[in-house]
Amino acid sequence: MLGKVDQVTADYYFAYEKEKVSASRAAVTNGYERVKADVGELLVYNDLTDYLNVLIGNVIPKMPETYDREVSIAKILNSDDSQLSRLVTNLRSFNQIYAETNDKQHVYSAPTLQVREQLLQEINQLKGWLSEDTKVEIKSRFKKPYDEIRNLGYLKSRGRLGSVLNASQELILLFTAIVVGSREHMLVKNVFSGLEEHGLRFDKQSKKEIVDFFEEVNLLEKMSDSGDAQYVKPIL
């Protein structure tokens, strides 16, 4: 169901290349295999976003100068009431034509509902149809680029566990350099928060292994005898 679809944050996990992983680790349960399962639906959401932007008037087909006005579904749902009312009217007509063309049954949204609820009903109906009609072979072509990332070193086979998203030492150092920048140093926890902003998410065990790696390459700075206050030094 839509409504908060664009507010969901993907939490795909990487494993540090030098560590051992088990079946219960986040890199296995919420890593590459989950990416493969989720990416097939991207085509549906891409088409849905395109349709809604045209129907609300943000984008005009065959007018490239309007293409950069496309916004997310979440932003469309936050439009003012007059825009939403126009979108409901246009989408209802579009859904009726789609249903007639593709042998579907169009269930009209109840006019007694608030305009936003009417809109969500019509959007979810169209989304369901798009999911049904998006052929497996079309979805599969969106998965192929993910299979190609193995050649770039972003995947690593873990035997019976399958492939996991792989963070090499070089990749970690590169993004750590970006995150820390020219600062004197940065708390370890803030470094990992910065890495997450760049799409590199690790579970607790991976973080421990990476901190050990930072220490090996002399990037770790301990500001107390207990070692509780740990900082990462700049690389550049």
Backbone as JSON, one array per atom type, in Angstrom:
{
  "sequence": "MLGKVDQVTADYYFAYEKEKVSASRAAVTNGYERVKADVGELLVYNDLTDYLNVLIGNVIPKMPETYDREVSIAKILNSDDSQLSRLVTNLRSFNQIYAETNDKQHVYSAPTLQVREQLLQEINQLKGWLSEDTKVEIKSRFKKPYDEIRNLGYLKSRGRLGSVLNASQELILLFTAIVVGSREHMLVKNVFSGLEEHGLRFDKQSKKEIVDFFEEVNLLEKMSDSGDAQYVKPIL",
  "N": [[0.84, -1.2, 0.0], [0.37, 2.27, -0.68], [1.29, 5.56, 0.55], [3.14, 5.97, 2.53], [5.22, 5.23, 1.05], [7.5, 6.44, -0.11], [8.92, 7.18, 2.05], [10.25, 5.19, 3.19], [13.3, 3.86, 4.2], [15.95, 2.24, 2.72], [17.74, -0.47, 4.11], [20.16, -1.89, 3.48], [22.77, -4.09, 4.12], [26.36, -4.22, 4.32], [29.19, -6.43, 4.32], [32.35, -6.54, 5.88], [35.22, -7.18, 4.0], [37.23, -8.88, 5.07], [36.21, -10.31, 7.17], [34.53, -13.09, 8.82], [31.32, -14.47, 8.14], [28.03, -15.34, 9.28], [24.89, -17.14, 8.93], [22.99, -15.65, 10.27], [23.76, -13.03, 10.21], [23.47, -9.52, 9.44], [24.35, -8.74, 6.91], [23.82, -10.93, 5.42], [21.08, -11.53, 5.78], [19.88, -9.09, 5.22], [21.03, -8.06, 2.9], [22.57, -8.44, -0.2], [20.86, -10.4, -1.37], [18.38, -9.49, -0.61], [18.35, -7.06, -1.93], [18.2, -7.96, -4.58], [15.67, -9.09, -4.54], [14.06, -6.88, -4.04], [14.56, -5.07, -6.11], [13.21, -5.73, -8.41], [10.74, -4.55, -8.2], [11.17, -1.93, -8.7], [10.7, -1.0, -11.26], [7.92, -0.88, -11.4], [7.32, 1.17, -9.51], [8.71, 3.22, -10.71], [7.29, 3.59, -13.12], [4.8, 4.24, -12.02], [5.37, 6.63, -10.67], [6.06, 8.21, -12.87], [3.59, 8.3, -14.29], [1.91, 9.64, -12.42], [3.15, 12.13, -12.18], [2.74, 13.17, -14.7], [-0.06, 13.23, -14.8], [-0.68, 15.05, -12.79], [0.32, 17.29, -13.8], [2.96, 18.1, -13.65], [4.88, 17.14, -15.41], [5.13, 17.23, -18.91], [4.43, 15.18, -21.56], [6.73, 14.54, -24.22], [7.9, 17.0, -24.02], [10.8, 17.83, -23.23], [11.88, 19.86, -21.64], [10.34, 19.94, -19.39], [10.87, 17.72, -17.93], [12.6, 17.72, -15.75], [11.03, 18.52, -13.71], [9.85, 16.5, -12.43], [8.74, 14.89, -9.49], [8.89, 13.08, -6.33], [6.6, 10.46, -5.26], [5.81, 10.89, -2.63], [6.07, 13.67, -2.36], [4.17, 14.49, -4.18], [1.85, 13.6, -2.89], [1.78, 15.44, -0.88], [0.86, 17.73, -1.99], [-1.22, 20.68, -2.51], [-4.8, 20.9, -1.76], [-6.32, 21.57, -4.04], [-4.69, 20.79, -6.17], [-4.51, 18.06, -5.63], [-7.16, 17.31, -5.92], [-7.54, 17.74, -8.65], [-5.73, 15.86, -9.59], [-6.89, 13.47, -8.66], [-9.23, 13.4, -10.22], [-8.13, 13.24, -12.82], [-6.61, 10.89, -12.58], [-8.55, 9.01, -11.99], [-9.95, 8.92, -14.4], [-7.88, 8.06, -16.05], [-7.37, 5.53, -14.94], [-9.75, 4.25, -15.54], [-9.62, 4.09, -18.33], [-7.31, 2.55, -18.55], [-8.18, 0.19, -17.36], [-10.23, -0.62, -19.12], [-8.72, -1.05, -21.4], [-6.97, -3.06, -20.68], [-8.39, -5.19, -19.74], [-9.32, -5.06, -17.04], [-10.95, -4.59, -13.86], [-12.28, -1.66, -12.85], [-12.5, -0.16, -9.79], [-14.16, 2.42, -8.55], [-12.99, 5.1, -6.53], [-14.42, 6.0, -3.42], [-16.53, 8.81, -3.36], [-17.21, 9.99, -1.0], [-15.09, 9.96, 0.65], [-12.17, 11.64, 2.03], [-10.21, 13.79, -0.09], [-7.53, 13.03, -0.3], [-7.59, 10.38, 0.55], [-9.19, 9.26, -1.41], [-7.45, 9.58, -3.52], [-5.3, 7.9, -2.76], [-6.56, 5.41, -2.89], [-7.06, 5.18, -5.65], [-4.44, 5.31, -6.61], [-3.26, 3.03, -5.45], [-4.76, 1.08, -6.69], [-3.96, 1.34, -9.36], [-1.24, 0.77, -9.02], [-1.38, -1.92, -8.28], [-2.32, -3.07, -10.66], [-0.18, -2.46, -12.38], [1.84, -3.98, -11.2], [0.88, -6.54, -11.69], [0.96, -6.59, -14.46], [3.52, -6.13, -15.22], [5.88, -7.8, -16.78], [7.81, -10.74, -16.03], [10.18, -11.04, -17.46], [10.76, -8.42, -18.13], [11.13, -7.21, -15.66], [13.37, -8.63, -14.9], [15.48, -7.58, -16.34], [16.18, -5.35, -14.98], [17.49, -6.38, -12.88], [19.87, -7.27, -13.83], [22.0, -5.29, -13.94], [22.75, -5.3, -11.25], [23.82, -7.79, -10.96], [26.1, -7.4, -12.36], [27.71, -5.89, -10.71], [29.31, -7.51, -9.28], [31.63, -7.85, -10.71], [32.93, -5.52, -10.17], [33.83, -5.76, -7.67], [32.09, -5.41, -5.57], [30.6, -7.43, -4.61], [30.73, -10.51, -2.85], [31.27, -13.95, -2.77], [29.95, -16.1, -0.37], [30.05, -18.85, 0.06], [27.78, -21.38, 0.93], [26.04, -19.5, 1.89], [25.58, -17.76, -0.07], [25.89, -14.77, -2.11], [27.18, -11.72, -0.77], [26.91, -8.2, -0.09], [29.87, -6.5, -0.49], [32.4, -4.86, 1.27], [35.37, -3.61, 0.57], [38.73, -3.1, 1.84], [39.87, -0.92, 0.56], [37.6, 0.44, -0.36], [36.36, 1.15, 2.05], [38.33, 2.82, 3.16], [38.35, 4.86, 1.26], [35.76, 6.05, 1.46], [35.78, 6.68, 4.14], [37.73, 8.63, 4.18], [36.37, 10.61, 2.77], [34.25, 11.13, 4.52], [35.46, 11.94, 6.98], [37.09, 13.98, 6.08], [38.75, 17.1, 6.25], [38.85, 17.37, 8.94], [40.16, 17.45, 12.31], [39.89, 15.08, 13.74], [37.45, 12.42, 14.09], [34.71, 11.12, 15.91], [34.34, 7.6, 16.23], [31.74, 6.48, 16.05], [30.42, 8.5, 14.7], [31.73, 8.46, 12.29], [30.82, 6.02, 11.24], [28.13, 6.67, 11.0], [28.33, 8.59, 9.03], [29.29, 7.0, 6.93], [27.03, 5.43, 6.5], [25.32, 7.32, 5.41], [26.37, 7.46, 2.92], [25.62, 5.08, 1.92], [26.88, 2.83, 2.91], [26.36, 0.49, 5.11], [26.74, -1.14, 8.19], [26.66, -3.98, 10.43], [26.89, -4.58, 14.02], [29.03, -6.37, 14.54], [30.55, -6.21, 12.19], [31.33, -3.54, 12.33], [33.02, -3.63, 14.54], [35.11, -5.17, 13.5], [36.0, -3.45, 11.51], [36.85, -1.25, 12.98], [39.04, -2.43, 14.22], [40.58, -2.74, 11.95], [41.03, -0.04, 11.29], [42.71, 0.54, 13.4], [44.89, -1.07, 12.79], [45.93, 0.19, 10.54], [46.78, 2.51, 11.57], [44.91, 4.59, 11.96], [43.3, 5.0, 14.05], [42.54, 6.79, 16.96], [42.89, 7.0, 20.34], [41.4, 8.62, 22.98], [41.36, 8.31, 25.67], [42.48, 6.44, 28.54], [41.01, 4.14, 28.92], [40.05, 3.63, 26.46], [37.54, 4.14, 25.57], [36.74, 6.52, 24.31], [37.04, 6.81, 21.13], [38.56, 7.85, 18.16], [38.67, 8.62, 14.66], [41.32, 9.34, 12.56], [42.11, 11.85, 10.06], [42.51, 10.94, 6.6], [43.38, 12.1, 4.27]],
  "CA": [[0.0, 0.0, 0.0], [1.1, 3.53, -0.7], [0.98, 6.51, 1.61], [4.45, 6.29, 3.09], [6.16, 4.44, 0.27], [8.75, 7.13, -0.38], [9.58, 7.51, 3.29], [10.94, 4.0, 3.66], [14.72, 3.91, 3.94], [16.55, 0.93, 2.52], [18.79, -0.75, 5.09], [20.97, -2.98, 2.97], [24.02, -4.16, 4.88], [27.59, -4.73, 3.75], [30.12, -7.14, 5.2], [33.76, -6.21, 5.68], [35.75, -8.28, 3.19], [38.14, -9.77, 5.79], [35.55, -10.98, 8.3], [33.7, -14.25, 8.59], [29.91, -14.16, 8.36], [27.13, -16.48, 9.51], [23.58, -16.97, 8.32], [22.17, -14.69, 11.02], [24.32, -11.69, 10.1], [22.66, -8.58, 8.66], [24.81, -8.71, 5.52], [23.2, -12.08, 4.75], [19.61, -11.43, 5.83], [19.43, -7.8, 4.67], [22.06, -7.61, 1.98], [22.41, -8.54, -1.65], [19.68, -11.18, -1.75], [17.21, -8.62, -0.45], [18.4, -6.1, -3.03], [17.69, -8.62, -5.78], [14.22, -9.27, -4.41], [13.37, -5.58, -4.06], [14.8, -4.24, -7.28], [12.22, -6.03, -9.43], [9.59, -3.66, -8.06], [11.53, -0.55, -9.04], [10.06, -0.62, -12.52], [6.54, -0.51, -11.1], [7.31, 2.48, -8.87], [9.17, 4.19, -11.69], [6.16, 3.87, -14.0], [3.77, 4.9, -11.23], [5.82, 8.01, -10.47], [5.94, 8.91, -14.16], [2.17, 8.55, -14.57], [1.36, 10.64, -11.51], [3.72, 13.44, -12.51], [2.05, 13.65, -15.91], [-1.47, 13.49, -14.5], [-0.82, 16.23, -11.94], [0.75, 18.43, -14.6], [4.37, 18.46, -13.47], [5.62, 16.75, -16.61], [4.34, 17.19, -20.15], [5.09, 14.25, -22.49], [7.37, 15.08, -25.43], [8.46, 18.32, -23.75], [11.93, 17.53, -22.35], [12.17, 20.93, -20.69], [9.53, 19.74, -18.18], [11.21, 16.45, -17.3], [13.26, 17.91, -14.46], [10.04, 18.92, -12.71], [9.31, 15.29, -11.81], [8.98, 14.78, -8.05], [8.55, 11.78, -5.76], [5.2, 10.24, -4.9], [5.58, 11.52, -1.33], [5.86, 15.1, -2.58], [2.87, 14.64, -4.84], [0.82, 13.44, -1.87], [1.8, 16.63, -0.03], [0.39, 18.88, -2.76], [-2.41, 21.3, -1.91], [-6.05, 20.21, -2.05], [-6.77, 21.8, -5.42], [-3.88, 19.93, -7.04], [-4.89, 16.68, -5.38], [-8.49, 17.1, -6.52], [-7.34, 17.61, -10.1], [-5.06, 14.59, -9.82], [-7.88, 12.4, -8.48], [-10.09, 13.39, -11.41], [-7.35, 12.75, -13.97], [-6.2, 9.51, -12.34], [-9.74, 8.18, -12.1], [-10.19, 8.75, -15.84], [-6.79, 7.24, -16.57], [-7.58, 4.15, -14.49], [-10.86, 3.68, -16.29], [-9.11, 3.75, -19.66], [-6.37, 1.44, -18.38], [-8.98, -1.0, -17.08], [-10.9, -1.03, -20.35], [-7.72, -1.49, -22.37], [-6.22, -4.23, -20.2], [-9.33, -6.17, -19.19], [-9.34, -4.97, -15.59], [-12.16, -4.03, -13.28], [-11.96, -0.42, -12.14], [-13.35, 0.14, -8.65], [-14.04, 3.86, -8.31], [-12.8, 5.53, -5.15], [-15.66, 6.56, -2.87], [-16.51, 10.27, -3.32], [-17.44, 10.46, 0.38], [-13.8, 9.99, 1.34], [-11.33, 12.81, 1.84], [-9.59, 13.74, -1.4], [-6.28, 12.28, -0.24], [-7.92, 8.96, 0.65], [-9.61, 8.88, -2.76], [-6.24, 9.48, -4.35], [-4.56, 6.7, -2.38], [-7.27, 4.25, -3.42], [-6.83, 5.11, -7.09], [-3.02, 5.01, -6.82], [-3.01, 1.63, -5.11], [-5.37, 0.25, -7.71], [-3.06, 1.37, -10.51], [-0.02, 0.06, -8.65], [-1.67, -3.35, -8.35], [-2.36, -3.45, -12.07], [1.18, -2.4, -12.93], [2.57, -5.13, -10.67], [0.38, -7.72, -12.41], [1.24, -6.53, -15.89], [4.96, -6.02, -15.48], [6.3, -9.17, -17.04], [9.01, -11.18, -15.33], [11.38, -10.79, -18.25], [11.07, -6.99, -18.08], [11.7, -6.97, -14.34], [14.68, -9.26, -14.77], [16.54, -6.76, -16.93], [16.6, -4.39, -13.97], [18.35, -7.07, -11.93], [21.16, -7.56, -14.45], [23.09, -4.4, -13.49], [23.19, -5.69, -9.92], [24.69, -8.93, -11.13], [27.37, -6.92, -12.91], [28.55, -5.23, -9.7], [30.29, -8.49, -8.8], [32.88, -7.61, -11.42], [33.55, -4.32, -9.61], [34.3, -6.08, -6.33], [31.11, -5.06, -4.54], [29.96, -8.67, -4.16], [31.66, -11.59, -2.5], [30.6, -15.22, -2.5], [30.17, -16.63, 0.99], [29.72, -20.27, 0.04], [26.36, -21.74, 0.98], [25.25, -18.32, 2.26], [25.36, -16.96, -1.27], [26.69, -13.56, -2.24], [26.85, -10.6, 0.11], [27.51, -6.93, -0.46], [31.23, -6.56, 0.02], [33.13, -3.6, 1.46], [36.8, -3.86, 0.61], [39.49, -2.13, 2.62], [40.02, 0.28, -0.26], [36.32, 1.16, -0.37], [36.18, 1.73, 3.38], [39.26, 3.94, 3.31], [37.92, 5.94, 0.37], [34.61, 6.78, 2.01], [36.18, 7.25, 5.43], [38.42, 9.88, 3.84], [35.34, 11.58, 2.4], [33.45, 11.46, 5.71], [36.28, 12.68, 7.95], [37.52, 15.2, 5.41], [39.92, 17.8, 6.79], [38.72, 17.53, 10.39], [41.29, 16.95, 13.11], [39.52, 13.69, 13.96], [35.99, 12.25, 14.2], [34.3, 9.96, 16.7], [34.1, 6.4, 15.44], [30.3, 6.31, 15.78], [30.04, 9.48, 13.69], [32.26, 7.97, 11.02], [29.9, 5.01, 10.72], [26.92, 7.38, 10.58], [28.66, 9.19, 7.74], [29.35, 5.93, 5.93], [25.65, 5.05, 6.2], [24.77, 8.33, 4.52], [26.89, 7.14, 1.59], [25.12, 3.76, 1.52], [27.66, 1.74, 3.51], [25.77, 0.19, 6.42], [27.36, -2.33, 8.79], [26.13, -4.38, 11.73], [27.8, -4.36, 15.15], [30.24, -7.18, 14.4], [31.35, -5.63, 11.11], [31.92, -2.3, 12.84], [34.15, -4.0, 15.4], [36.21, -5.59, 12.63], [36.51, -2.27, 10.8], [37.62, -0.47, 13.96], [40.33, -3.12, 14.33], [41.31, -2.4, 10.73], [41.5, 1.33, 11.46], [43.85, 0.52, 14.32], [46.01, -1.69, 12.08], [46.52, 1.14, 9.59], [47.14, 3.7, 12.34], [43.92, 5.66, 11.81], [42.51, 5.08, 15.28], [43.11, 7.63, 18.0], [42.19, 6.8, 21.6], [41.55, 9.84, 23.78], [41.32, 7.99, 27.1], [43.19, 5.2, 28.85], [40.08, 3.02, 28.8], [39.79, 3.39, 25.04], [36.13, 4.36, 25.26], [36.63, 7.62, 23.36], [37.85, 6.46, 19.97], [38.41, 8.76, 17.04], [39.34, 8.26, 13.41], [42.11, 10.45, 12.07], [41.91, 12.1, 8.63], [43.37, 10.17, 5.71], [43.95, 13.01, 3.27]],
  "C": [[0.87, 1.24, 0.0], [0.68, 4.4, 0.47], [2.27, 6.95, 2.25], [5.55, 5.61, 2.29], [7.49, 5.12, 0.09], [9.51, 7.49, 0.89], [10.35, 6.32, 3.85], [12.42, 4.08, 3.27], [15.26, 2.5, 3.81], [17.67, 0.72, 3.52], [19.57, -1.98, 4.66], [22.35, -2.95, 3.64], [25.17, -4.76, 4.07], [28.33, -5.55, 4.8], [31.53, -6.66, 4.87], [34.44, -7.41, 5.04], [36.58, -9.3, 3.97], [37.47, -10.58, 6.9], [34.81, -12.24, 7.86], [32.25, -13.87, 8.87], [29.13, -15.46, 8.56], [25.76, -16.15, 8.94], [22.73, -15.92, 9.01], [22.65, -13.25, 10.88], [23.49, -10.82, 9.15], [23.06, -8.55, 7.2], [24.23, -9.87, 4.72], [21.69, -11.92, 4.67], [19.08, -10.15, 5.19], [20.48, -7.21, 3.74], [21.68, -7.8, 0.53], [21.16, -9.31, -2.06], [18.41, -10.35, -1.62], [17.17, -7.55, -1.54], [17.8, -6.72, -4.28], [16.18, -8.78, -5.73], [13.47, -7.95, -4.56], [13.45, -4.87, -5.4], [13.8, -4.52, -8.4], [11.02, -5.11, -9.38], [9.91, -2.22, -8.44], [10.85, -0.08, -10.31], [8.63, -0.17, -12.28], [6.47, 0.89, -10.5], [7.79, 3.57, -9.81], [8.02, 4.58, -12.62], [5.07, 4.64, -13.26], [4.12, 6.37, -11.0], [5.68, 8.82, -11.75], [4.49, 9.26, -14.46], [1.63, 9.69, -13.71], [1.89, 12.03, -11.81], [3.09, 14.02, -13.77], [0.62, 14.06, -15.57], [-1.68, 14.7, -13.61], [-0.34, 17.49, -12.66], [2.19, 18.86, -14.43], [5.17, 18.24, -14.74], [4.67, 16.7, -17.79], [5.07, 16.28, -21.13], [5.59, 14.97, -23.74], [7.82, 16.52, -25.27], [9.6, 18.14, -22.74], [12.22, 18.61, -21.31], [11.37, 20.81, -19.4], [9.97, 18.52, -17.38], [11.87, 16.62, -15.93], [12.31, 18.38, -13.37], [9.41, 17.7, -12.03], [9.7, 15.23, -10.34], [8.55, 13.4, -7.57], [7.06, 11.69, -5.46], [4.87, 10.92, -3.57], [5.31, 13.01, -1.5], [4.54, 15.37, -3.28], [1.75, 14.55, -3.82], [0.74, 14.62, -0.92], [1.38, 17.89, -0.78], [-0.85, 19.47, -2.1], [-3.68, 20.62, -2.42], [-6.52, 20.39, -3.48], [-5.99, 20.93, -6.4], [-4.26, 18.47, -6.87], [-6.25, 16.36, -5.99], [-8.38, 16.91, -8.02], [-6.69, 16.27, -10.43], [-6.02, 13.43, -9.67], [-8.76, 12.27, -9.71], [-9.36, 12.79, -12.6], [-6.98, 11.28, -13.81], [-7.39, 8.56, -12.45], [-10.07, 7.9, -13.57], [-9.13, 7.85, -16.46], [-7.0, 5.77, -16.19], [-8.71, 3.48, -15.24], [-10.42, 3.24, -17.68], [-8.16, 2.55, -19.57], [-7.14, 0.13, -18.17], [-9.65, -1.53, -18.35], [-9.92, -1.61, -21.36], [-7.07, -2.81, -21.98], [-7.1, -5.26, -19.5], [-9.26, -6.24, -17.67], [-10.7, -4.46, -15.14], [-11.8, -2.82, -12.44], [-12.98, -0.19, -11.03], [-13.14, 1.61, -8.31], [-13.86, 4.15, -6.82], [-14.07, 6.23, -4.67], [-15.58, 8.08, -2.77], [-16.74, 10.84, -1.92], [-16.14, 10.55, 1.18], [-13.11, 11.34, 1.15], [-10.55, 12.65, 0.53], [-8.3, 12.92, -1.38], [-6.53, 10.78, -0.17], [-8.42, 8.44, -0.7], [-8.39, 8.65, -3.64], [-5.46, 8.21, -4.04], [-5.23, 5.43, -2.9], [-6.99, 4.07, -4.91], [-5.37, 4.74, -7.39], [-2.74, 3.54, -6.55], [-3.63, 0.67, -6.12], [-4.48, 0.18, -8.95], [-1.78, 0.61, -10.22], [-0.22, -1.45, -8.74], [-1.7, -3.85, -9.78], [-0.97, -3.48, -12.69], [2.01, -3.59, -12.47], [2.17, -6.4, -11.41], [0.9, -7.76, -13.84], [2.71, -6.38, -16.23], [5.53, -7.42, -15.6], [7.64, -9.48, -16.37], [10.26, -10.86, -16.13], [11.76, -9.32, -18.28], [11.69, -6.65, -16.74], [13.14, -7.5, -14.26], [15.79, -8.4, -15.35], [17.01, -5.69, -15.96], [17.5, -5.04, -12.94], [19.76, -7.28, -12.5], [22.26, -6.61, -14.01], [23.61, -4.76, -12.11], [24.1, -6.92, -10.0], [26.07, -8.51, -11.63], [28.27, -6.3, -11.85], [29.54, -6.21, -9.08], [31.65, -8.22, -9.44], [33.62, -6.38, -10.89], [34.02, -4.54, -8.17], [33.33, -5.77, -5.22], [30.31, -6.26, -4.07], [31.03, -9.69, -3.83], [30.86, -12.83, -2.18], [30.97, -15.71, -1.11], [29.69, -18.07, 1.07], [28.23, -20.53, 0.03], [25.46, -20.57, 1.34], [24.95, -17.45, 1.05], [26.26, -15.74, -1.3], [26.22, -12.5, -1.25], [27.48, -9.34, -0.45], [28.84, -6.8, 0.26], [31.87, -5.19, 0.11], [34.61, -3.92, 1.6], [37.49, -2.82, 1.49], [39.64, -0.82, 1.86], [38.75, 1.12, -0.26], [36.08, 1.85, 0.97], [37.08, 2.94, 3.58], [38.83, 5.13, 2.46], [36.8, 6.75, 1.0], [34.89, 7.32, 3.41], [36.9, 8.57, 5.21], [37.42, 10.97, 3.5], [34.59, 12.06, 3.64], [34.25, 12.33, 6.69], [36.75, 14.0, 7.36], [38.77, 15.79, 6.04], [39.83, 18.02, 8.3], [39.95, 16.96, 11.11], [41.1, 15.47, 13.42], [37.99, 13.63, 14.08], [35.71, 11.01, 15.04], [33.96, 8.78, 15.8], [32.62, 6.26, 15.07], [29.83, 7.3, 14.72], [30.58, 9.11, 12.31], [31.31, 6.95, 10.42], [28.57, 5.64, 10.29], [27.14, 8.03, 9.22], [28.74, 8.16, 6.63], [27.95, 5.49, 5.53], [25.0, 6.04, 5.25], [25.24, 8.12, 3.08], [26.5, 5.73, 1.15], [25.88, 2.58, 2.08], [27.18, 1.51, 4.93], [26.35, -1.13, 6.93], [26.68, -2.68, 10.11], [27.23, -4.25, 12.78], [29.11, -5.12, 14.98], [31.15, -6.63, 13.3], [32.05, -4.36, 11.57], [33.14, -2.59, 13.71], [35.36, -4.39, 14.55], [36.83, -4.4, 11.91], [37.31, -1.37, 11.73], [38.99, -1.11, 14.17], [41.21, -2.81, 13.11], [41.86, -0.97, 10.81], [42.74, 1.38, 12.36], [45.08, -0.05, 13.62], [46.71, -0.69, 11.16], [46.79, 2.5, 10.24], [46.19, 4.88, 12.09], [43.13, 5.89, 13.09], [43.26, 5.89, 16.33], [42.27, 7.47, 19.26], [42.47, 7.97, 22.53], [41.46, 9.59, 25.27], [42.02, 6.66, 27.32], [42.29, 3.98, 28.66], [39.8, 2.68, 27.34], [38.36, 3.61, 24.64], [35.94, 5.45, 24.2], [37.58, 7.36, 22.2], [37.52, 7.38, 18.81], [39.14, 8.2, 15.82], [40.05, 9.49, 12.89], [41.86, 10.65, 10.57], [42.91, 11.29, 7.79], [44.08, 11.09, 4.73], [44.75, 14.12, 3.93]]
}
